[in-house]
PDB file of C-alpha atoms in Angstrom:
ATOM      1  CA  UNK A   1      18.045  10.766 -15.733  1.00 33.00           C
ATOM      2  CA  UNK A   2      15.384   8.158 -15.368  1.00 35.00           C
ATOM      3  CA  UNK A   3      17.483   4.636 -17.480  1.00 39.00           C
ATOM      4  CA  UNK A   4      20.417   5.348 -15.671  1.00 39.00           C
ATOM      5  CA  UNK A   5      18.255   5.354 -12.109  1.00 36.00           C
ATOM      6  CA  UNK A   6      16.325   2.680 -13.422  1.00 40.00           C
ATOM      7  CA  UNK A   7      19.418   1.032 -13.994  1.00 43.00           C
ATOM      8  CA  UNK A   8      20.809   0.547 -10.609  1.00 43.00           C
ATOM      9  CA  UNK A   9      20.751  -2.392  -8.564  1.00 44.00           C
ATOM     10  CA  UNK A  10      18.739  -0.750  -5.988  1.00 46.00           C
ATOM     11  CA  UNK A  11      15.494   0.895  -8.013  1.00 42.00           C
ATOM     12  CA  UNK A  12      16.092  -2.753  -9.239  1.00 48.00           C
ATOM     13  CA  UNK A  13      15.848  -4.604  -6.327  1.00 51.00           C
ATOM     14  CA  UNK A  14      13.011  -2.192  -4.756  1.00 48.00           C
ATOM     15  CA  UNK A  15      10.567  -2.845  -8.277  1.00 48.00           C
ATOM     16  CA  UNK A  16      10.976  -6.256  -8.528  1.00 52.00           C
ATOM     17  CA  UNK A  17       9.678  -6.238  -4.917  1.00 46.00           C
ATOM     18  CA  UNK A  18       7.102  -4.631  -5.131  1.00 47.00           C
ATOM     19  CA  UNK A  19       5.708  -5.809  -7.733  1.00 51.00           C
ATOM     20  CA  UNK A  20       5.582  -9.452  -5.755  1.00 49.00           C
ATOM     21  CA  UNK A  21       3.400  -7.807  -3.113  1.00 47.00           C
ATOM     22  CA  UNK A  22       1.294  -6.230  -6.350  1.00 54.00           C
ATOM     23  CA  UNK A  23      -1.943  -7.327  -8.120  1.00 52.00           C
ATOM     24  CA  UNK A  24      -0.509 -11.080  -9.598  1.00 48.00           C
ATOM     25  CA  UNK A  25      -2.644 -10.350 -13.086  1.00 55.00           C
ATOM     26  CA  UNK A  26      -4.816  -7.722 -13.947  1.00 59.00           C
ATOM     27  CA  UNK A  27      -6.947  -8.930 -17.266  1.00 65.00           C
ATOM     28  CA  UNK A  28      -9.437  -7.070 -16.752  1.00 74.00           C
ATOM     29  CA  UNK A  29      -8.941  -2.825 -16.789  1.00 79.00           C
ATOM     30  CA  UNK A  30     -12.008  -1.076 -15.419  1.00 79.00           C
ATOM     31  CA  UNK A  31     -12.109   1.956 -18.021  1.00 85.00           C
ATOM     32  CA  UNK A  32     -12.018   4.581 -15.384  1.00 86.00           C
ATOM     33  CA  UNK A  33      -8.557   3.675 -14.809  1.00 84.00           C
ATOM     34  CA  UNK A  34      -7.501   3.124 -19.425  1.00 87.00           C
ATOM     35  CA  UNK A  35      -9.404   6.577 -19.472  1.00 91.00           C
ATOM     36  CA  UNK A  36      -7.140   7.921 -16.672  1.00 90.00           C
ATOM     37  CA  UNK A  37      -3.977   6.076 -18.026  1.00 90.00           C
ATOM     38  CA  UNK A  38      -5.081   8.546 -21.649  1.00 90.00           C
ATOM     39  CA  UNK A  39      -5.331  11.575 -19.520  1.00 91.00           C
ATOM     40  CA  UNK A  40      -1.431  10.715 -18.076  1.00 90.00           C
ATOM     41  CA  UNK A  41      -0.280   9.967 -21.557  1.00 88.00           C
ATOM     42  CA  UNK A  42      -0.987  12.767 -22.976  1.00 87.00           C
ATOM     43  CA  UNK A  43       1.202  15.028 -19.511  1.00 89.00           C
ATOM     44  CA  UNK A  44       4.329  12.375 -20.591  1.00 86.00           C
ATOM     45  CA  UNK A  45       7.549  13.570 -22.438  1.00 85.00           C
ATOM     46  CA  UNK A  46       9.718  11.608 -23.623  1.00 85.00           C
ATOM     47  CA  UNK A  47      11.422   8.402 -25.342  1.00 84.00           C
ATOM     48  CA  UNK A  48      10.370   5.665 -23.121  1.00 83.00           C
ATOM     49  CA  UNK A  49       6.571   7.529 -23.443  1.00 84.00           C
ATOM     50  CA  UNK A  50       5.781   4.254 -25.761  1.00 83.00           C
ATOM     51  CA  UNK A  51       7.032   1.371 -23.772  1.00 84.00           C
ATOM     52  CA  UNK A  52       3.864   2.127 -21.000  1.00 86.00           C
ATOM     53  CA  UNK A  53       0.798   1.512 -21.575  1.00 86.00           C
ATOM     54  CA  UNK A  54      -1.798   0.423 -19.730  1.00 86.00           C
ATOM     55  CA  UNK A  55      -1.408  -2.379 -18.063  1.00 84.00           C
ATOM     56  CA  UNK A  56       1.869  -1.398 -16.916  1.00 84.00           C
ATOM     57  CA  UNK A  57      -0.856   1.250 -15.609  1.00 85.00           C
ATOM     58  CA  UNK A  58      -3.260  -1.212 -13.720  1.00 84.00           C
ATOM     59  CA  UNK A  59      -0.051  -2.739 -11.914  1.00 81.00           C
ATOM     60  CA  UNK A  60       1.359   0.673 -11.156  1.00 83.00           C
ATOM     61  CA  UNK A  61      -2.618   1.208  -9.179  1.00 82.00           C
ATOM     62  CA  UNK A  62      -2.229  -2.445  -7.810  1.00 78.00           C
ATOM     63  CA  UNK A  63       0.880  -2.003  -6.038  1.00 78.00           C
ATOM     64  CA  UNK A  64      -0.677   1.372  -4.550  1.00 80.00           C
ATOM     65  CA  UNK A  65      -3.375  -0.123  -4.416  1.00 78.00           C
ATOM     66  CA  UNK A  66      -2.091  -2.312  -1.937  1.00 78.00           C
ATOM     67  CA  UNK A  67       1.013  -1.349  -0.694  1.00 80.00           C
ATOM     68  CA  UNK A  68       0.519   2.284   0.013  1.00 81.00           C
ATOM     69  CA  UNK A  69      -0.336   3.668   3.175  1.00 79.00           C
ATOM     70  CA  UNK A  70      -2.954   6.304   4.199  1.00 77.00           C
ATOM     71  CA  UNK A  71      -1.521   9.163   5.948  1.00 75.00           C
ATOM     72  CA  UNK A  72      -2.483  12.113   7.673  1.00 71.00           C
ATOM     73  CA  UNK A  73      -0.017  15.113   8.480  1.00 70.00           C
ATOM     74  CA  UNK A  74      -1.732  17.890  11.355  1.00 69.00           C
ATOM     75  CA  UNK A  75      -0.017  21.026  10.963  1.00 66.00           C
ATOM     76  CA  UNK A  76      -1.877  24.313  13.284  1.00 66.00           C
ATOM     77  CA  UNK A  77      -3.373  25.514   9.730  1.00 70.00           C
ATOM     78  CA  UNK A  78      -4.176  22.522   8.324  1.00 70.00           C
ATOM     79  CA  UNK A  79      -4.547  18.749   7.783  1.00 69.00           C
ATOM     80  CA  UNK A  80      -3.289  17.265   4.861  1.00 70.00           C
ATOM     81  CA  UNK A  81      -4.036  13.873   3.220  1.00 74.00           C
ATOM     82  CA  UNK A  82      -2.480  11.109   0.992  1.00 76.00           C
ATOM     83  CA  UNK A  83      -1.122   8.217   0.369  1.00 78.00           C
ATOM     84  CA  UNK A  84       2.733   6.704   1.145  1.00 79.00           C
ATOM     85  CA  UNK A  85       4.649   3.680  -0.521  1.00 80.00           C
ATOM     86  CA  UNK A  86       7.228   2.338   1.687  1.00 79.00           C
ATOM     87  CA  UNK A  87       8.942  -1.040   0.782  1.00 79.00           C
ATOM     88  CA  UNK A  88       9.838  -1.916   4.611  1.00 80.00           C
ATOM     89  CA  UNK A  89       5.552  -1.133   4.753  1.00 82.00           C
ATOM     90  CA  UNK A  90       4.715  -3.007   2.527  1.00 82.00           C
ATOM     91  CA  UNK A  91       5.844  -5.972   3.695  1.00 85.00           C
ATOM     92  CA  UNK A  92       4.635  -6.015   7.175  1.00 90.00           C
ATOM     93  CA  UNK A  93       0.806  -8.212   7.627  1.00 92.00           C
ATOM     94  CA  UNK A  94      -2.402  -7.300   8.473  1.00 94.00           C
ATOM     95  CA  UNK A  95      -3.475  -7.971  12.522  1.00 96.00           C
ATOM     96  CA  UNK A  96      -7.425  -6.760  14.051  1.00 96.00           C
ATOM     97  CA  UNK A  97      -4.157  -6.615  17.123  1.00 95.00           C
ATOM     98  CA  UNK A  98      -0.953  -4.903  15.806  1.00 96.00           C
ATOM     99  CA  UNK A  99       2.107  -4.491  17.244  1.00 96.00           C
ATOM    100  CA  UNK A 100       2.901  -1.678  15.175  1.00 95.00           C
ATOM    101  CA  UNK A 101       1.650   1.085  14.317  1.00 92.00           C
ATOM    102  CA  UNK A 102       2.856   4.271  11.645  1.00 87.00           C
ATOM    103  CA  UNK A 103       3.304   7.700  12.646  1.00 84.00           C
ATOM    104  CA  UNK A 104       4.016   9.921  10.564  1.00 79.00           C
ATOM    105  CA  UNK A 105       6.296  13.259  11.534  1.00 78.00           C
ATOM    106  CA  UNK A 106       7.757  16.870   9.971  1.00 74.00           C
ATOM    107  CA  UNK A 107      10.925  16.990  10.451  1.00 72.00           C
ATOM    108  CA  UNK A 108      11.186  20.547   9.607  1.00 74.00           C
ATOM    109  CA  UNK A 109       8.793  23.108   7.684  1.00 74.00           C
ATOM    110  CA  UNK A 110       9.000  22.264   4.112  1.00 73.00           C
ATOM    111  CA  UNK A 111      10.757  19.018   4.724  1.00 76.00           C
ATOM    112  CA  UNK A 112       9.192  16.024   3.468  1.00 75.00           C
ATOM    113  CA  UNK A 113       7.369  13.924   5.960  1.00 74.00           C
ATOM    114  CA  UNK A 114       8.953  11.240   7.791  1.00 78.00           C
ATOM    115  CA  UNK A 115       7.260   7.705   8.782  1.00 81.00           C
ATOM    116  CA  UNK A 116       7.844   5.277  11.778  1.00 87.00           C
ATOM    117  CA  UNK A 117       6.670   2.403  12.192  1.00 89.00           C
ATOM    118  CA  UNK A 118       6.674   2.201  16.077  1.00 94.00           C
ATOM    119  CA  UNK A 119       5.541  -0.967  18.119  1.00 95.00           C
ATOM    120  CA  UNK A 120       2.717  -0.198  20.628  1.00 95.00           C
ATOM    121  CA  UNK A 121       3.323  -3.080  22.583  1.00 95.00           C
ATOM    122  CA  UNK A 122       6.628  -5.570  23.207  1.00 96.00           C
ATOM    123  CA  UNK A 123       7.913  -7.364  20.181  1.00 95.00           C
ATOM    124  CA  UNK A 124      10.322 -10.702  20.448  1.00 95.00           C
ATOM    125  CA  UNK A 125      13.069 -11.523  18.364  1.00 93.00           C
ATOM    126  CA  UNK A 126      11.431 -13.731  16.511  1.00 93.00           C
ATOM    127  CA  UNK A 127       7.716 -12.597  16.308  1.00 94.00           C
ATOM    128  CA  UNK A 128       6.385 -10.940  12.779  1.00 94.00           C
ATOM    129  CA  UNK A 129       5.454  -7.136  13.427  1.00 94.00           C
ATOM    130  CA  UNK A 130       1.756  -7.024  12.387  1.00 95.00           C
ATOM    131  CA  UNK A 131       0.240  -3.435  10.742  1.00 94.00           C
ATOM    132  CA  UNK A 132      -3.578  -2.540  10.741  1.00 93.00           C
ATOM    133  CA  UNK A 133      -4.630  -2.103   6.983  1.00 91.00           C
ATOM    134  CA  UNK A 134      -8.546  -1.173   8.334  1.00 91.00           C
ATOM    135  CA  UNK A 135     -10.455   0.672  10.669  1.00 91.00           C
ATOM    136  CA  UNK A 136     -10.232  -1.591  13.695  1.00 92.00           C
ATOM    137  CA  UNK A 137     -12.858  -0.679  15.380  1.00 93.00           C
ATOM    138  CA  UNK A 138     -15.458  -1.944  12.515  1.00 94.00           C
ATOM    139  CA  UNK A 139     -17.513  -4.812  13.370  1.00 94.00           C
ATOM    140  CA  UNK A 140     -15.944  -7.627  12.860  1.00 94.00           C
ATOM    141  CA  UNK A 141     -17.184  -9.072  10.121  1.00 93.00           C
ATOM    142  CA  UNK A 142     -17.386  -5.093   8.614  1.00 94.00           C
ATOM    143  CA  UNK A 143     -13.507  -5.922   9.436  1.00 94.00           C
ATOM    144  CA  UNK A 144     -13.565  -8.224   6.897  1.00 92.00           C
ATOM    145  CA  UNK A 145     -15.466  -8.083   3.759  1.00 90.00           C
ATOM    146  CA  UNK A 146     -13.390  -4.984   3.768  1.00 89.00           C
ATOM    147  CA  UNK A 147      -9.574  -6.905   3.792  1.00 88.00           C
ATOM    148  CA  UNK A 148     -11.520  -9.294   1.684  1.00 85.00           C
ATOM    149  CA  UNK A 149     -12.868  -6.600  -0.960  1.00 81.00           C
ATOM    150  CA  UNK A 150     -10.504  -4.587  -0.481  1.00 80.00           C
ATOM    151  CA  UNK A 151      -6.407  -7.371   0.241  1.00 81.00           C
ATOM    152  CA  UNK A 152      -8.083 -10.711  -1.210  1.00 79.00           C
ATOM    153  CA  UNK A 153      -7.882 -12.055   2.095  1.00 84.00           C
ATOM    154  CA  UNK A 154     -10.256 -13.391   5.412  1.00 90.00           C
ATOM    155  CA  UNK A 155      -7.803 -12.200   8.598  1.00 94.00           C
ATOM    156  CA  UNK A 156      -6.792 -15.310  10.525  1.00 94.00           C
ATOM    157  CA  UNK A 157      -6.215 -12.952  13.800  1.00 93.00           C
ATOM    158  CA  UNK A 158      -6.465 -13.756  17.233  1.00 92.00           C
ATOM    159  CA  UNK A 159      -9.373 -11.522  17.886  1.00 93.00           C
ATOM    160  CA  UNK A 160     -11.075 -12.738  14.891  1.00 93.00           C
ATOM    161  CA  UNK A 161     -10.302 -16.135  15.809  1.00 93.00           C
ATOM    162  CA  UNK A 162     -11.145 -15.717  19.325  1.00 92.00           C
ATOM    163  CA  UNK A 163     -14.588 -13.290  17.431  1.00 89.00           C
ATOM    164  CA  UNK A 164     -15.858 -16.491  14.898  1.00 82.00           C
ATOM    165  CA  UNK A 165     -15.193 -19.266  18.126  1.00 81.00           C
ATOM    166  CA  UNK A 166     -17.282 -17.089  20.601  1.00 78.00           C
ATOM    167  CA  UNK A 167     -20.343 -16.157  17.489  1.00 72.00           C
ATOM    168  CA  UNK A 168     -20.662 -20.182  16.508  1.00 65.00           C
TER     169      UNK A 168
END
């Protein structure tokens, strides 16, 4: 069945797009990831298992680390948290002043959560949509450090540029 899914063009196109958004190259795989992969591999069965190696696992973790969204679903009795990966959400860039937010909802008891990307302000036809990757309540230096450490870039959104220029 997995082979049948992998042969569909939809899955291949989606996977290809997500791969472009992941770490381009992981040369030194952390020992922790190697250990996790070995534990995972002992639980897998089937002919395809021999095709999976530490580089594959590191690539998957790279995809998840860069493109997943934190989620928290509140129910009357509990709060469930985790991470989710959405193809469209993976294309949204960061801003400390986002114009889109990710909202989760449960449509019916026992069904998986649904993600909605909702505008937080008016968005014109040619405007780019932005989400935030971090807690925007952090101090400017802490926001920059978090983005640099976790995503490999320094934010150049309007708020950060304004705060940088006012600190000079």
